[in-house]
Every structure is written in structure tokens, then in C-alpha cells.
mmCIF file of N, CA and C in Angstrom:
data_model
loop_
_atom_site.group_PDB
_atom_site.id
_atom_site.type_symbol
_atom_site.label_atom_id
_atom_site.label_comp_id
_atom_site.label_asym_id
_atom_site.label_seq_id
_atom_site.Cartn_x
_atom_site.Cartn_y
_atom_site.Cartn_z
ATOM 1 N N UNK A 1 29.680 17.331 4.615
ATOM 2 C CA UNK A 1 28.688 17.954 3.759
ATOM 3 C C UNK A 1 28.098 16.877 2.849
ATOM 4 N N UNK A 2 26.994 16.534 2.856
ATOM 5 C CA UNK A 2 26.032 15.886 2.142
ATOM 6 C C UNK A 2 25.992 15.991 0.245
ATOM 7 N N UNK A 3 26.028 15.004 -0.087
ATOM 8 C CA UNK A 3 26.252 15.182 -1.801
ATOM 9 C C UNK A 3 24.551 15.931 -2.405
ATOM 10 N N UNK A 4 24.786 16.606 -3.073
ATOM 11 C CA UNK A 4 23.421 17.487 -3.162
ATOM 12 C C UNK A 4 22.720 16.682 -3.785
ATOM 13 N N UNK A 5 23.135 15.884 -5.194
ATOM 14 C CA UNK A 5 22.209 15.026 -5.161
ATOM 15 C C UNK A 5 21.438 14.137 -4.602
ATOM 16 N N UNK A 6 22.126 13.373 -3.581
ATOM 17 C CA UNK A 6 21.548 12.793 -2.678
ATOM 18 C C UNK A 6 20.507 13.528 -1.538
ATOM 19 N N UNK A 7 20.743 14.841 -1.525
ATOM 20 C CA UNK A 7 20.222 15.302 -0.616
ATOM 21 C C UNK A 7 18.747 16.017 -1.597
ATOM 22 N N UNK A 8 18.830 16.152 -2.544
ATOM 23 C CA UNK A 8 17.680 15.609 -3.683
ATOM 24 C C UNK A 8 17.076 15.015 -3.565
ATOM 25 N N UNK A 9 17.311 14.353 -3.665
ATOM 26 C CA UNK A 9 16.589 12.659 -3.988
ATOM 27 C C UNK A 9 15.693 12.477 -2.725
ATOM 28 N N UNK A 10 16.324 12.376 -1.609
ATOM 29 C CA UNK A 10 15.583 12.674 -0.120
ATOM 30 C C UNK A 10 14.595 13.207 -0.135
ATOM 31 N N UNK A 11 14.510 14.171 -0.574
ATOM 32 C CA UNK A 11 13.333 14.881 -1.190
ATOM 33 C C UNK A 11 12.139 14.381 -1.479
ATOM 34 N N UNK A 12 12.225 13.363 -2.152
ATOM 35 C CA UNK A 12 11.173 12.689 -2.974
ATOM 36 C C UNK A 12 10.649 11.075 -2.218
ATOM 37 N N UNK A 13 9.422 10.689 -1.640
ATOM 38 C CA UNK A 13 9.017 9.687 -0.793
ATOM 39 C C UNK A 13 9.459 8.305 -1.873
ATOM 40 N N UNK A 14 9.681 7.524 -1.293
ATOM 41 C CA UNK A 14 9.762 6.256 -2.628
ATOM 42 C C UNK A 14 8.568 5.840 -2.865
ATOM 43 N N UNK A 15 8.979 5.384 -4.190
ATOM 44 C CA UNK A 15 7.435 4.448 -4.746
ATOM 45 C C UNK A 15 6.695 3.752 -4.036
ATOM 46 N N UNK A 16 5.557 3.201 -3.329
ATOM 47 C CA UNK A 16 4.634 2.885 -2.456
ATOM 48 C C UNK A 16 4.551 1.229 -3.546
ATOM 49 N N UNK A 17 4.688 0.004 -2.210
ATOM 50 C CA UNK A 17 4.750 -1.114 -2.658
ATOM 51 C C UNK A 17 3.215 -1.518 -3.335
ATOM 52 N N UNK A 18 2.968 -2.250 -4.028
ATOM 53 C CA UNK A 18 1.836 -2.424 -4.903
ATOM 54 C C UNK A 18 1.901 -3.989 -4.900
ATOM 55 N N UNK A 19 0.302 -4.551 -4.701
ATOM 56 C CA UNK A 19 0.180 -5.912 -4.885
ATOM 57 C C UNK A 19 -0.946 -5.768 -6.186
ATOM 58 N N UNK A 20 -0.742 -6.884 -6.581
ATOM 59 C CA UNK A 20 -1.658 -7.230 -7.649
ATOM 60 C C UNK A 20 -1.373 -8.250 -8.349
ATOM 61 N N UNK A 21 -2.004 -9.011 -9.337
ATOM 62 C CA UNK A 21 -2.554 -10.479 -9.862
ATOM 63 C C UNK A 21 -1.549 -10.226 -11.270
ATOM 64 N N UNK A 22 -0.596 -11.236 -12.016
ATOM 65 C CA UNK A 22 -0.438 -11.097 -13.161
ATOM 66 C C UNK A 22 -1.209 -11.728 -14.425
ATOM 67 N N UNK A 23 -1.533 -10.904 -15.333
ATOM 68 C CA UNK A 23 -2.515 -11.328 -16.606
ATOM 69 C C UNK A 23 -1.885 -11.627 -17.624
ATOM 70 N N UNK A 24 -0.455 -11.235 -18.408
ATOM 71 C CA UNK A 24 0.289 -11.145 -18.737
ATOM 72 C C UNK A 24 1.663 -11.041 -18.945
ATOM 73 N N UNK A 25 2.671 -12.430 -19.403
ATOM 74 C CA UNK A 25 3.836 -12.078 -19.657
ATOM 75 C C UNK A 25 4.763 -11.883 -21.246
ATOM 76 N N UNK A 26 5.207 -10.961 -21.084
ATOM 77 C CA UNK A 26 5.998 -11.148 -22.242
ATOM 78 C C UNK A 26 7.503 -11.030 -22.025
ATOM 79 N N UNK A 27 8.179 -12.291 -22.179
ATOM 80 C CA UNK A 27 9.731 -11.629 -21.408
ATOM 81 C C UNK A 27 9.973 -11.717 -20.556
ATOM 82 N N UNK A 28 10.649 -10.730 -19.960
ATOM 83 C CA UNK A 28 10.707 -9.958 -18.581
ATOM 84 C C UNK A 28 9.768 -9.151 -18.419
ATOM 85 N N UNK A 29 8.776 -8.710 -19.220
ATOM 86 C CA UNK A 29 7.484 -7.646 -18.456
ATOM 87 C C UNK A 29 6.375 -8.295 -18.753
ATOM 88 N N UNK A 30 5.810 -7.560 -17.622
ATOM 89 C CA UNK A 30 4.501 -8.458 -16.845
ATOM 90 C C UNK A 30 3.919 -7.747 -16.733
ATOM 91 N N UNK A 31 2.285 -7.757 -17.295
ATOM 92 C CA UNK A 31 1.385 -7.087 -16.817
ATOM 93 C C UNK A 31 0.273 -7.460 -15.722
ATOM 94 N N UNK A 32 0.218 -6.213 -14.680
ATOM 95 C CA UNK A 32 -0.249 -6.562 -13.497
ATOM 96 C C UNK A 32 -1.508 -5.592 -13.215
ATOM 97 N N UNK A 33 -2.420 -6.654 -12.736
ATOM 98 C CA UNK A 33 -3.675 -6.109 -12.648
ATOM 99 C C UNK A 33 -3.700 -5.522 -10.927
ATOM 100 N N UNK A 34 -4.643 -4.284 -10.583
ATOM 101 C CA UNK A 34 -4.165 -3.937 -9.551
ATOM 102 C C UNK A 34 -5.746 -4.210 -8.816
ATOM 103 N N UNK A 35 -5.782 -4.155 -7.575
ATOM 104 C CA UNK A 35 -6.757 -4.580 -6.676
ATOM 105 C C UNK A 35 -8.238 -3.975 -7.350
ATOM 106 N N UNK A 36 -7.644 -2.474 -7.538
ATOM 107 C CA UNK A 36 -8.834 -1.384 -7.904
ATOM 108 C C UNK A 36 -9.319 -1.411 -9.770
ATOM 109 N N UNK A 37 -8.746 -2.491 -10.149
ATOM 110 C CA UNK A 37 -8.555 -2.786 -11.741
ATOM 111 C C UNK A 37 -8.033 -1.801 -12.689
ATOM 112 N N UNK A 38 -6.970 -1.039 -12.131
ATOM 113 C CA UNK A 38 -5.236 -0.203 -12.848
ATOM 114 C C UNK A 38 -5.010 -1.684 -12.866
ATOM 115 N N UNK A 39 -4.318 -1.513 -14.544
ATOM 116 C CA UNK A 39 -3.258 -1.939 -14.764
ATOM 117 C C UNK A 39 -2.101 -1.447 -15.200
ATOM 118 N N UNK A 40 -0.740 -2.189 -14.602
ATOM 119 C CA UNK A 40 0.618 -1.667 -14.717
ATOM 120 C C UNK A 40 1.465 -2.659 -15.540
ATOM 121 N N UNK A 41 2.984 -1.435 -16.292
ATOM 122 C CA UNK A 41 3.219 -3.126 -17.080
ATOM 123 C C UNK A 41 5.145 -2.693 -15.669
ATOM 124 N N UNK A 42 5.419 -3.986 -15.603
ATOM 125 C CA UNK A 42 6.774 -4.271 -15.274
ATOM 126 C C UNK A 42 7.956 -4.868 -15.050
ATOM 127 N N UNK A 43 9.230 -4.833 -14.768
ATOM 128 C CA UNK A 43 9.843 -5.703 -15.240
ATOM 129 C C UNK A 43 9.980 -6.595 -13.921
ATOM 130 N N UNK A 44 10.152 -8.062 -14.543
ATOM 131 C CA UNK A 44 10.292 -8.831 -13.635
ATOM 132 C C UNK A 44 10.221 -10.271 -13.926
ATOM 133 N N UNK A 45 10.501 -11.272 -13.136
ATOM 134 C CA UNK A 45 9.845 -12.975 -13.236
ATOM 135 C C UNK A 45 8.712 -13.018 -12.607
ATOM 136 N N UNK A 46 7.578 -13.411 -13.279
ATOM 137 C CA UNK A 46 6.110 -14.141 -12.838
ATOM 138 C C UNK A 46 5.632 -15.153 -13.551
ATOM 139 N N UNK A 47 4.188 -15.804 -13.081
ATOM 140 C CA UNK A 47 3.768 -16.404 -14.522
ATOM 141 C C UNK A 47 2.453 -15.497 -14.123
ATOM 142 N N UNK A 48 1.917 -16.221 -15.486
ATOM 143 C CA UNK A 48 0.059 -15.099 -15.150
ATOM 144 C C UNK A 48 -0.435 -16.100 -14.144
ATOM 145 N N UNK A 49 -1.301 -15.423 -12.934
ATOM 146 C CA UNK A 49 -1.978 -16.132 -12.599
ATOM 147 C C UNK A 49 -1.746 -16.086 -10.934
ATOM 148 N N UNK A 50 -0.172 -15.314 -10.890
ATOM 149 C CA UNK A 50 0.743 -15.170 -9.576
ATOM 150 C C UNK A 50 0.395 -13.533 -9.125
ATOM 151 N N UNK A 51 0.183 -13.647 -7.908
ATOM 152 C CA UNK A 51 0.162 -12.114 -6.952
ATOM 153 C C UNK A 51 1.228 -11.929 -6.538
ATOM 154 N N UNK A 52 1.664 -10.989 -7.513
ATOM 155 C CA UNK A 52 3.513 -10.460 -6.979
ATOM 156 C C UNK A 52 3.222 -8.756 -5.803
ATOM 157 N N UNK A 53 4.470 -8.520 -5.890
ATOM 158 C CA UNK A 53 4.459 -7.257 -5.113
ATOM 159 C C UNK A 53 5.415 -6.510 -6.218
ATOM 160 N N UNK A 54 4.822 -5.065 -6.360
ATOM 161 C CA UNK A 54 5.632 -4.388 -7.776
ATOM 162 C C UNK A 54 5.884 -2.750 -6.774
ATOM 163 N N UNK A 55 7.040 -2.685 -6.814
ATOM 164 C CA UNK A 55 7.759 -1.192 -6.757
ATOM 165 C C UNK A 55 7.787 -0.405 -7.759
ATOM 166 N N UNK A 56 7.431 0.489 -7.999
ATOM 167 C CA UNK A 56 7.837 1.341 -9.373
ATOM 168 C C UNK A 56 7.697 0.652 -10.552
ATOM 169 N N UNK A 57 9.010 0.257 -11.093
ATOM 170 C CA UNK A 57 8.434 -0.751 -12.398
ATOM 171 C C UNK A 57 8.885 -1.984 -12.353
ATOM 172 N N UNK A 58 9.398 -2.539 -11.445
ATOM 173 C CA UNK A 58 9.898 -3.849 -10.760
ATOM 174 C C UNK A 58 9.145 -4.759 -9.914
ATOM 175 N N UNK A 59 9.182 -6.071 -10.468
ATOM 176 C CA UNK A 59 8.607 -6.922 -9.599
ATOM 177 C C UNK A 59 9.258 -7.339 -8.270
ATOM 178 N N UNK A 60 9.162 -7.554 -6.801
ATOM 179 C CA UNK A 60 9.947 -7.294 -5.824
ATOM 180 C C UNK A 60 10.041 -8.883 -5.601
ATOM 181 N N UNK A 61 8.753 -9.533 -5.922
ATOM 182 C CA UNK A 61 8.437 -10.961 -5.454
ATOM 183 C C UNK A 61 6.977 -11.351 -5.479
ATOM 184 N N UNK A 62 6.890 -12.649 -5.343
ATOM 185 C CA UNK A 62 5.444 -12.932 -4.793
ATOM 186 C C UNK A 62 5.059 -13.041 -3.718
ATOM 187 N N UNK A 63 3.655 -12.508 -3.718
ATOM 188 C CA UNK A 63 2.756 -11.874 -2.842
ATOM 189 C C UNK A 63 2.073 -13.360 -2.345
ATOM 190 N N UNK A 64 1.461 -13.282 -1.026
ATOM 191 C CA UNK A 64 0.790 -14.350 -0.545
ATOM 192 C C UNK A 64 -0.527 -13.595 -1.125
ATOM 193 N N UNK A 65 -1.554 -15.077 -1.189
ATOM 194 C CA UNK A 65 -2.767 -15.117 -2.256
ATOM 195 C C UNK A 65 -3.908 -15.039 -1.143
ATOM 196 N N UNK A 66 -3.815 -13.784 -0.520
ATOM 197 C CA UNK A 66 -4.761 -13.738 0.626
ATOM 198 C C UNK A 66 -5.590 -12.619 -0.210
ATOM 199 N N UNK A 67 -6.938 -12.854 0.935
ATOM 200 C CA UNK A 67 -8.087 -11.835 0.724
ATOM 201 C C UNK A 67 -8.037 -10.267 0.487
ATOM 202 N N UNK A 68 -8.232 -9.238 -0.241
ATOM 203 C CA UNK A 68 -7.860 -7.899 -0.244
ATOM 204 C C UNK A 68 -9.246 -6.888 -0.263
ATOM 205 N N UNK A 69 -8.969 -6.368 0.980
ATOM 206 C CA UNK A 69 -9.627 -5.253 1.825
ATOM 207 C C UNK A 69 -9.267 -3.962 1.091
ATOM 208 N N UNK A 70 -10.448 -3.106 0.742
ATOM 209 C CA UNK A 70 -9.671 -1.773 0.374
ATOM 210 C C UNK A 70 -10.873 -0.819 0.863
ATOM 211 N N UNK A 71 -10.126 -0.382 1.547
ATOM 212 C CA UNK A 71 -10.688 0.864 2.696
ATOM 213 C C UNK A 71 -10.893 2.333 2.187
ATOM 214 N N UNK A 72 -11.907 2.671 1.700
ATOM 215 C CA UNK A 72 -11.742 4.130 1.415
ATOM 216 C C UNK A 72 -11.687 4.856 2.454
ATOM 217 N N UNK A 73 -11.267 5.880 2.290
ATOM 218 C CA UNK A 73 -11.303 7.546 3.351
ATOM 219 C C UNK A 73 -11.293 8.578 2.870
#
């Protein structure tokens, strides 16, 4: 039998990975500018100036500094 919380949680899709440019550090949080110009603040190592990849409120890493396509539908 499955722990109910866990079987909760399942429930819910995870946070969708996010690239974007950093403008700001203070610390450990970083503010990150997003393709569509949202900005997010989160925790992590960057400097300004670096395209990380941000989960939720975590920086995952840096992002390669390629061209960005954004496709509406």
C-alpha cells in the first residue's frame, strides 16, 4: 500500500524547467530574467550575466548561451 502522501504529491506535475539570463545577485538569490521578460528571484550560484536553468526556486545550473525561439499556440 502506497504512503498517501506520496500518492499526493503524484498528483501534482513538477515545476517545468525555466531558462533565463541573470541580472542580479545577492547571496545565494539571483534574479532571473525570463525569455518573455518575467522576472523570478532564486536560490542558487550564478553571476549576472550567466543563462542558468531554474526549477521552482532553484538554480539547477548553467544554461548554454544559445539563440531562444518562442513559439506561440
Amino acid at each position: 500500500m502506497p504512503n498517501p502522501l506520496s500518492a499526493f504529491k503524484a498528483l501534482f506535475p513538477d515545476p517545468p524547467l525555466l531558462v533565463g539570463d541573470v541580472v542580479l545577485v545577492d547571496g545565494q538569490m539571483v534574479r532571473v530574467e525570463l525569455p518573455d521578460g518575467a522576472m523570478i528571484t532564486a536560490r542558487g550560484d550564478a553571476s549576472v550575466g550567466q543563462r542558468v536553468f531554474v526549477r521552482g526556486d532553484l538554480v539547477e545550473g548553467l544554461a548554454p548561451t544559445l539563440t531562444v525561439v518562442t513559439i506561440e499556440v
